[in-house]
Coordinates of N, CA and C and ligand atoms in Angstrom, one line a residue:
M1 N -4.5 13.9 13.8 CA -3.4 13.1 13.4 C -3.0 13.5 11.9
D2 N -3.8 13.8 11.1 CA -3.4 13.9 9.7 C -2.0 14.5 9.6
T3 N -1.6 15.4 10.1 CA -0.4 16.0 9.7 C 0.8 15.6 10.8
Q4 N 0.1 14.8 11.6 CA 1.4 14.6 12.9 C 2.2 13.1 12.3
A5 N 3.3 13.3 12.3 CA 4.3 12.1 11.9 C 4.5 11.2 13.2
V6 N 4.4 10.1 12.9 CA 5.0 9.1 13.9 C 6.2 8.7 13.9
S7 N 6.9 8.6 15.1 CA 8.5 8.4 14.7 C 8.6 7.3 16.1
Q8 N 9.4 6.3 15.7 CA 10.1 5.3 16.5 C 11.5 5.2 16.3
S9 N 12.2 5.6 17.1 CA 13.7 5.7 16.9 C 14.1 6.3 15.9
A10 N 14.6 5.7 15.0 CA 15.1 6.3 13.5 C 14.0 6.2 12.4
L11 N 13.0 5.5 12.7 CA 11.8 5.2 11.7 C 10.8 6.3 11.9
L12 N 10.4 7.0 10.9 CA 9.5 8.0 10.8 C 8.2 7.6 9.7
C13 N 7.2 7.4 10.0 CA 6.1 7.4 9.1 C 5.3 8.7 9.3
R14 N 5.2 9.0 7.7 CA 4.5 10.6 7.4 C 3.5 10.5 6.3
L15 N 2.7 11.5 6.1 CA 2.2 11.9 5.0 C 3.2 12.2 3.9
P16 N 3.1 11.8 2.5 CA 3.9 12.3 1.7 C 3.9 13.5 0.9
T17 N 4.6 14.0 0.5 CA 4.7 15.6 -0.3 C 5.4 15.4 -1.9
A18 N 4.9 16.5 -2.3 CA 5.3 16.5 -3.8 C 6.8 16.2 -4.1
E19 N 7.7 16.5 -2.9 CA 9.2 16.4 -2.8 C 9.7 14.9 -3.1
D20 N 8.8 14.0 -2.3 CA 8.8 12.6 -2.3 C 8.7 11.9 -3.6
G21 N 8.2 12.6 -4.4 CA 7.8 11.8 -5.8 C 9.3 11.2 -6.6
P22 N 10.3 12.2 -6.4 CA 11.4 11.3 -7.2 C 11.8 10.1 -6.2
S23 N 11.8 10.0 -4.7 CA 12.3 9.1 -3.8 C 11.2 7.8 -4.0
L24 N 10.0 8.6 -4.1 CA 9.0 7.3 -4.4 C 9.3 6.3 -5.6
H25 N 9.9 7.3 -7.0 CA 9.7 6.4 -8.0 C 11.2 5.5 -8.0
H26 N 12.1 5.8 -7.2 CA 13.3 5.2 -7.4 C 12.8 3.8 -6.3
L27 N 12.3 4.2 -5.3 CA 12.1 3.0 -4.4 C 11.4 1.9 -5.0
I28 N 10.2 2.4 -6.0 CA 9.3 1.5 -6.5 C 10.1 0.4 -7.8
Q29 N 11.1 1.3 -8.2 CA 12.1 0.6 -9.3 C 12.9 -0.5 -8.6
Q30 N 13.4 -0.1 -7.2 CA 14.1 -1.1 -6.5 C 13.2 -2.0 -5.8
C31 N 11.8 -2.3 -6.0 CA 11.1 -3.6 -5.3 C 10.2 -4.2 -6.3
P32 N 11.0 -5.0 -7.1 CA 10.2 -5.9 -8.0 C 9.5 -6.9 -7.3
P33 N 8.3 -7.3 -7.7 CA 7.7 -7.3 -8.9 C 6.8 -6.1 -9.0
L34 N 6.9 -4.8 -8.5 CA 5.9 -3.7 -8.6 C 6.0 -3.2 -10.0
D35 N 4.8 -3.0 -10.4 CA 5.1 -1.9 -11.8 C 5.7 -0.6 -11.4
T36 N 6.5 -0.4 -12.5 CA 6.9 1.3 -12.2 C 5.8 1.9 -13.1
N37 N 5.5 3.0 -12.1 CA 4.6 4.0 -12.8 C 5.3 5.3 -13.3
S38 N 4.4 6.2 -14.1 CA 5.5 7.5 -14.5 C 5.8 8.2 -13.2
R39 N 6.8 9.0 -13.6 CA 7.2 9.9 -12.1 C 5.8 10.9 -12.1
Y40 N 4.9 11.2 -13.2 CA 3.7 11.9 -12.8 C 2.6 11.0 -11.9
C41 N 2.6 9.9 -12.3 CA 1.5 9.2 -11.4 C 2.0 9.4 -10.3
N42 N 3.8 8.9 -9.8 CA 4.4 9.0 -8.3 C 3.9 10.6 -7.6
L43 N 3.8 11.5 -8.5 CA 3.8 12.9 -8.2 C 2.0 12.9 -7.8
L44 N 1.4 12.0 -8.5 CA -0.3 12.1 -8.2 C -0.6 11.5 -6.7
Q45 N 0.3 10.3 -6.4 CA 0.0 9.7 -5.5 C 0.4 10.4 -4.2
C46 N 1.8 11.0 -4.2 CA 2.3 11.9 -3.1 C 1.3 13.2 -3.0
T47 N 0.7 13.7 -3.6 CA -0.2 15.0 -3.6 C -1.6 14.6 -3.7
Y48 N -2.3 14.2 -4.6 CA -4.0 14.1 -4.4 C -4.1 13.0 -3.8
F49 N -3.4 12.1 -3.8 CA -3.5 10.6 -2.8 C -2.8 10.9 -1.6
A50 N -2.4 11.9 -0.9 CA -1.4 11.8 0.3 C -2.0 11.3 1.3
R51 N -3.4 11.6 1.5 CA -3.9 11.2 2.8 C -4.3 9.9 2.9
T52 N -4.1 9.2 1.8 CA -4.5 7.5 1.9 C -3.2 6.9 1.4
S53 N -2.0 7.7 1.6 CA -1.0 7.2 1.5 C 0.2 7.4 2.6
A54 N 1.2 6.7 2.7 CA 2.5 7.0 3.5 C 3.7 6.6 3.2
I55 N 4.8 7.5 3.8 CA 5.8 7.2 3.4 C 6.9 7.1 4.6
A56 N 7.8 6.2 4.8 CA 8.7 5.4 5.7 C 9.8 6.0 5.6
E57 N 10.4 6.7 6.6 CA 12.0 7.2 6.4 C 12.7 6.5 7.5
L58 N 13.6 5.9 7.3 CA 14.7 5.5 8.2 C 16.2 6.4 8.2
D59 N 16.7 6.9 9.2 CA 17.8 7.8 9.4 C 17.6 8.9 8.1
G60 N 16.5 9.3 7.6 CA 16.2 10.4 6.7 C 16.0 9.8 5.1
D61 N 16.3 8.3 4.9 CA 15.9 7.9 3.7 C 14.8 7.2 3.4
V62 N 14.2 7.6 2.6 CA 12.9 7.1 2.2 C 12.8 5.4 1.9
V63 N 12.4 4.5 2.7 CA 12.7 3.2 2.7 C 11.4 2.3 2.4
G64 N 10.2 3.2 2.4 CA 9.2 2.4 2.7 C 7.8 3.4 2.0
A65 N 6.9 2.9 1.1 CA 5.6 3.5 0.9 C 4.6 2.7 0.8
V66 N 3.5 3.3 1.0 CA 2.0 2.6 0.8 C 1.4 3.9 -0.1
S67 N 0.8 3.4 -1.4 CA -0.1 4.6 -2.0 C -1.5 3.8 -1.7
G68 N -2.5 4.6 -1.6 CA -3.7 4.0 -1.7 C -4.8 5.0 -1.9
F69 N -6.2 4.7 -2.3 CA -7.2 5.6 -2.2 C -8.6 5.3 -2.0
I70 N -9.2 6.0 -1.9 CA -10.7 5.7 -1.4 C -11.5 5.6 -2.8
P71 N -11.9 4.6 -3.2 CA -12.9 4.7 -4.4 C -14.2 5.2 -4.1
P72 N -14.5 6.2 -5.2 CA -15.4 7.1 -4.8 C -16.9 6.4 -4.9
D73 N -17.0 5.1 -5.2 CA -18.4 4.7 -4.9 C -18.4 3.8 -3.8
R74 N -17.3 3.5 -3.2 CA -17.4 2.7 -1.9 C -16.5 3.8 -0.7
L75 N -17.1 4.5 -0.2 CA -16.3 5.6 0.9 C -16.2 4.7 2.1
D76 N -16.4 3.4 2.3 CA -16.0 2.9 3.5 C -14.5 2.0 3.4
T77 N -14.1 2.0 2.2 CA -12.9 1.0 1.6 C -11.6 1.8 1.3
L78 N -10.8 1.4 1.8 CA -9.2 2.0 1.3 C -8.6 0.9 0.7
F79 N -8.4 1.3 -0.9 CA -7.9 0.4 -1.7 C -6.2 0.5 -1.6
I80 N -5.7 -0.2 -1.3 CA -4.2 -0.2 -1.3 C -3.4 -0.4 -2.7
W81 N -3.0 0.7 -3.3 CA -2.4 0.3 -4.6 C -0.9 -0.1 -4.5
Q82 N -0.1 0.6 -3.9 CA 1.2 -0.3 -4.0 C 1.9 -0.2 -2.6
V83 N 2.3 -1.4 -2.4 CA 3.4 -1.5 -1.3 C 4.6 -1.8 -1.3
A84 N 5.7 -0.9 -0.9 CA 6.9 -1.2 -1.3 C 7.7 -0.8 0.3
V85 N 8.6 -1.8 0.1 CA 9.8 -1.3 1.4 C 11.1 -2.2 0.8
H86 N 12.0 -1.1 0.9 CA 13.4 -1.4 0.5 C 14.0 -2.8 1.1
E87 N 14.6 -3.8 0.4 CA 15.1 -4.7 0.8 C 15.6 -4.6 2.3
Q88 N 16.6 -3.9 2.2 CA 17.2 -3.3 3.4 C 16.4 -3.3 4.9
A89 N 15.4 -2.7 4.7 CA 14.6 -2.4 5.3 C 13.4 -3.4 5.9
R90 N 13.5 -4.4 5.3 CA 12.3 -5.5 5.6 C 12.8 -6.2 6.8
G91 N 11.6 -7.0 7.4 CA 11.8 -7.8 8.4 C 11.2 -7.2 9.8
R92 N 10.8 -5.9 9.5 CA 10.2 -5.3 10.9 C 8.8 -4.7 10.7
R93 N 7.9 -5.4 9.7 CA 6.6 -5.2 9.7 C 6.3 -3.9 9.5
L94 N 7.2 -3.4 8.3 CA 7.1 -1.7 8.1 C 5.8 -1.4 7.3
A95 N 5.7 -2.5 6.4 CA 4.2 -2.1 5.1 C 3.1 -2.0 6.2
Q96 N 3.0 -3.2 7.2 CA 1.7 -3.1 8.0 C 1.7 -1.8 9.2
Q97 N 3.1 -1.3 9.3 CA 3.0 0.2 10.1 C 2.6 1.0 9.5
L98 N 2.8 1.0 8.0 CA 2.5 2.2 7.4 C 0.8 2.1 6.9
I99 N 0.4 1.2 6.7 CA -1.1 0.9 6.6 C -1.7 1.6 7.7
T100 N -1.1 1.1 9.0 CA -1.8 1.2 10.2 C -1.8 2.7 10.5
H101 N -0.6 3.6 10.0 CA -0.5 4.8 10.1 C -1.8 5.6 9.4
I102 N -1.9 5.0 8.3 CA -3.1 5.5 7.3 C -4.3 5.5 8.3
L103 N -4.6 4.1 8.5 CA -5.9 3.9 9.3 C -6.0 4.9 10.5
G104 N -4.9 5.1 11.1 CA -5.0 6.0 12.3 C -5.2 7.5 12.1
R105 N -5.3 7.8 10.7 CA -5.7 9.7 10.5 C -7.2 9.7 10.8
A106 N -7.4 10.8 11.0 CA -8.6 11.2 11.1 C -9.6 10.9 9.6
S107 N -8.9 11.2 8.7 CA -9.7 10.9 7.6 C -10.1 9.5 7.1
S108 N -9.3 8.7 8.1 CA -9.9 7.3 7.6 C -10.9 6.6 8.5
Q109 N -11.4 7.8 9.2 CA -12.5 7.3 10.2 C -13.8 6.4 9.6
G110 N -14.0 6.5 8.6 CA -15.4 5.9 8.2 C -14.8 4.6 7.1
V111 N -13.4 4.2 7.3 CA -12.9 3.0 6.6 C -13.4 1.8 7.4
R112 N -13.9 0.7 7.1 CA -14.2 -0.4 7.5 C -13.9 -1.6 6.7
F113 N -13.3 -1.3 5.3 CA -12.8 -2.4 4.5 C -11.3 -2.1 4.1
I114 N -10.4 -2.9 3.7 CA -9.3 -2.8 2.9 C -9.4 -3.6 1.7
E115 N -9.1 -3.1 0.5 CA -8.9 -3.8 -0.7 C -7.6 -4.0 -1.1
T116 N -7.2 -4.8 -2.0 CA -5.8 -4.9 -3.1 C -6.0 -6.1 -3.8
T117 N -5.0 -5.8 -4.8 CA -4.8 -6.9 -5.5 C -3.5 -7.5 -5.4
I118 N -3.5 -9.0 -5.5 CA -2.0 -9.5 -5.3 C -2.0 -10.6 -6.3
T119 N -0.5 -10.7 -6.9 CA -0.4 -11.8 -7.8 C -0.2 -13.3 -6.7
A120 N -0.7 -14.3 -7.5 CA -0.5 -15.8 -6.6 C 0.7 -15.9 -6.2
D121 N 1.8 -15.6 -6.9 CA 3.1 -16.1 -6.5 C 3.8 -14.9 -5.3
N122 N 3.3 -14.0 -5.1 CA 3.8 -12.9 -4.1 C 3.7 -13.3 -2.9
G123 N 4.3 -14.2 -2.4 CA 4.4 -14.8 -0.8 C 4.4 -13.8 0.2
A124 N 5.3 -12.5 0.0 CA 5.7 -11.8 1.0 C 4.1 -10.6 1.2
S125 N 3.5 -10.4 -0.3 CA 2.4 -9.7 0.0 C 1.2 -10.4 0.7
W126 N 0.9 -11.5 0.4 CA 0.0 -12.4 0.8 C 0.0 -12.5 2.5
A127 N 1.4 -12.7 2.9 CA 1.9 -13.0 4.4 C 1.4 -11.6 5.1
M128 N 1.9 -10.4 4.4 CA 1.7 -9.2 5.0 C 0.4 -8.9 5.1
F129 N -0.6 -9.2 4.0 CA -2.0 -8.7 4.5 C -2.7 -9.8 5.1
E130 N -2.3 -11.0 5.2 CA -3.0 -12.1 6.1 C -2.6 -11.6 7.8
K131 N -1.5 -11.2 7.8 CA -1.0 -10.5 9.3 C -1.9 -9.3 9.5
L132 N -1.9 -8.3 8.6 CA -2.6 -7.1 8.8 C -4.0 -7.5 9.1
A133 N -4.8 -8.4 8.3 CA -6.3 -9.0 8.6 C -6.2 -9.6 10.1
A134 N -5.4 -10.1 10.4 CA -5.3 -10.7 11.8 C -5.1 -9.5 13.0
S135 N -4.2 -8.6 12.7 CA -4.0 -7.3 13.6 C -5.5 -6.5 13.7
L136 N -6.1 -6.7 12.7 CA -7.4 -5.7 12.7 C -8.5 -6.7 13.1
N137 N -8.3 -7.6 13.5 CA -9.4 -9.1 13.9 C -10.6 -9.0 12.8
A138 N -10.4 -9.1 11.7 CA -11.0 -9.0 10.5 C -10.9 -10.1 9.7
T139 N -11.9 -10.7 8.8 CA -11.5 -11.8 7.9 C -11.0 -11.2 6.6
L140 N -10.3 -12.3 6.1 CA -9.8 -11.9 4.6 C -10.2 -12.7 3.7
S141 N -11.1 -12.0 2.4 CA -11.4 -12.9 1.3 C -10.7 -12.8 0.1
S142 N -10.9 -13.6 -0.9 CA -10.4 -13.2 -2.2 C -11.0 -13.8 -3.4
E143 N -11.1 -13.4 -4.4 CA -11.5 -13.8 -5.6 C -10.7 -13.2 -6.8
D144 N -10.9 -13.9 -8.0 CA -10.3 -13.4 -9.4 C -10.7 -12.2 -9.7
L145 N -10.0 -11.3 -10.2 CA -10.2 -9.9 -10.7 C -9.7 -9.6 -12.0
F146 N -8.4 -9.3 -12.0 CA -8.1 -9.2 -13.5 C -7.2 -10.2 -13.9
D147 N -7.5 -10.7 -14.9 CA -7.1 -11.9 -15.8 C -6.1 -11.8 -16.6
C148 N -4.9 -12.7 -16.5 CA -3.5 -12.6 -17.3 C -3.8 -12.2 -18.9
E149 N -4.5 -13.2 -19.1 CA -5.1 -12.8 -20.9 C -6.1 -12.1 -21.3
R150 N -7.2 -12.1 -20.2 CA -8.5 -11.4 -20.7 C -8.0 -9.5 -20.5
H151 N -7.5 -9.4 -19.1 CA -7.4 -8.0 -19.1 C -5.9 -7.4 -19.3
F152 N -5.0 -8.4 -19.0 CA -3.5 -7.8 -19.4 C -3.1 -8.3 -20.9
A153 N -3.6 -8.8 -21.5 CA -3.4 -9.5 -23.0 C -1.9 -10.3 -22.9
G154 N -1.7 -10.9 -21.7 CA -0.7 -11.8 -21.5 C 0.4 -11.2 -21.0
H155 N 0.4 -9.8 -20.5 CA 1.7 -9.1 -20.3 C 2.0 -9.0 -18.8
H156 N 1.3 -9.4 -17.9 CA 1.0 -9.3 -16.7 C 0.2 -10.6 -16.1
S157 N 1.0 -11.1 -14.8 CA 0.1 -12.2 -14.1 C -1.3 -11.7 -13.7
S158 N -2.0 -12.7 -13.5 CA -3.3 -12.5 -12.9 C -3.3 -11.7 -11.4
E159 N -4.1 -11.0 -11.3 CA -4.5 -10.1 -9.8 C -5.6 -10.7 -9.2
T160 N -5.4 -11.1 -8.1 CA -6.6 -11.7 -7.3 C -6.9 -10.5 -6.4
L161 N -8.2 -10.2 -6.2 CA -8.7 -9.2 -5.5 C -8.9 -9.6 -4.1
V162 N -8.2 -9.1 -3.3 CA -8.1 -9.5 -1.6 C -9.1 -8.3 -0.8
R163 N -9.9 -8.9 0.1 CA -10.8 -7.8 0.7 C -10.8 -8.3 2.4
I164 N -10.6 -7.3 3.1 CA -10.3 -7.4 4.4 C -11.5 -6.4 5.1
G165 N -12.3 -7.4 6.2 CA -13.1 -6.3 6.9 C -14.2 -7.4 6.9
P166 N -15.6 -6.7 7.5 CA -15.6 -5.2 8.5 C -14.9 -5.4 9.5
F167 N -13.9 -4.1 10.0 CA -13.4 -4.0 11.0 C -13.6 -2.5 11.6
I168 N -13.3 -2.4 12.9 CA -13.6 -1.4 13.6 C -12.2 -0.4 14.1
L169 N -12.0 0.6 13.7 CA -11.1 1.4 13.9 C -11.1 2.0 15.6
Ligands
COA1 C1 5.8 -6.9 0.7 C2 6.5 -6.1 1.4 C3 6.1 -4.5 1.2 C4 6.8 -6.5 3.1 O1 7.8 -6.0 3.5 P1 8.0 -5.7 5.0 O2 6.8 -4.8 5.5 O3 9.2 -5.5 5.6 O4 7.3 -7.1 5.2 P2 8.5 -8.4 6.7 O5 9.8 -8.6 6.0 O6 8.4 -7.6 8.1 O7 7.3 -9.3 6.7 C5 5.7 -9.4 7.2 C6 5.6 -10.7 7.4 O8 5.7 -11.3 6.3 C7 6.5 -12.7 6.1 N1 7.0 -12.6 4.9 C8 7.8 -11.9 4.4 N2 8.0 -12.4 3.2 C9 7.5 -13.6 3.2 C10 7.7 -14.7 1.9 N3 8.0 -14.2 0.9 N4 6.7 -15.5 2.2 C11 5.9 -15.7 3.2 N5 6.0 -14.9 4.2 C12 6.7 -13.8 4.4 C13 7.2 -12.4 7.5 O9 7.9 -13.5 8.0 C14 6.5 -11.6 8.2 O10 6.0 -12.4 9.1 P3 6.2 -12.1 10.7 O11 6.2 -10.9 11.2 O12 5.2 -13.0 11.5 O13 7.6 -12.6 11.1 C15 8.0 -6.2 0.7 O14 8.3 -7.8 1.0 C16 8.2 -5.6 -0.6 O15 8.7 -4.3 -0.8 N6 8.1 -6.8 -1.5 C17 8.3 -6.3 -3.0 C18 7.2 -5.3 -3.2 C19 5.9 -6.2 -3.1 O16 5.7 -7.4 -3.6 N7 4.7 -5.4 -2.7 C20 3.3 -5.7 -2.4 C21 2.7 -5.9 -3.6 S1 1.9 -4.3 -3.6

């Protein structure tokens, strides 16, 4: 399943490639409050982290993306780094579909937990991960991780660690 794209009418969920770098960078810019990363970082997400990331195309345009990785010291965990769905493509649970697409790959077989971080005021993100947990029949727990003052020197809101699992794929 790793190289197989999944298509629903005009919607396509697939592995990213290096050629997606510019589109991913543009999409993230259009999806506040996400931090924009360097173009080089986006290229790494599309290549070295491709198997734990996914791109959504609608009628050939990149309208959604999820980047993630498996932490080297916790091989049963998929850490979701960034989730972005273009405003015009929202309302069809595309983010959840992209994460489910990643979990459906052979390379995700050992994954039993999802982790991510969310700021307290990001209602859309909380709602999306709560619905994802429900769809996986798994519990969602949260704890403080990165503090506004202590870890971001006051330049970024505090980030809460969200953990979903264990689940069976
Ligand atoms: C978070 C995001 C990726 C979700 O996009 P999406 O997959 O299109 O999500 P949907 O619009 O289909 O919403 C999914 C569910 O969350 C709910 N939801 C959406 N926005 C919400 C909000 N602001 N507050 C509460 N619930 C919300 C929807 O009602 C929906 O539930 P339902 O399916 O039961 O109706 C998108 O809003 C986005 O890109 N936001 C900006 C970037 C961001 O914050 N990313 C997440 C941080 S990593």
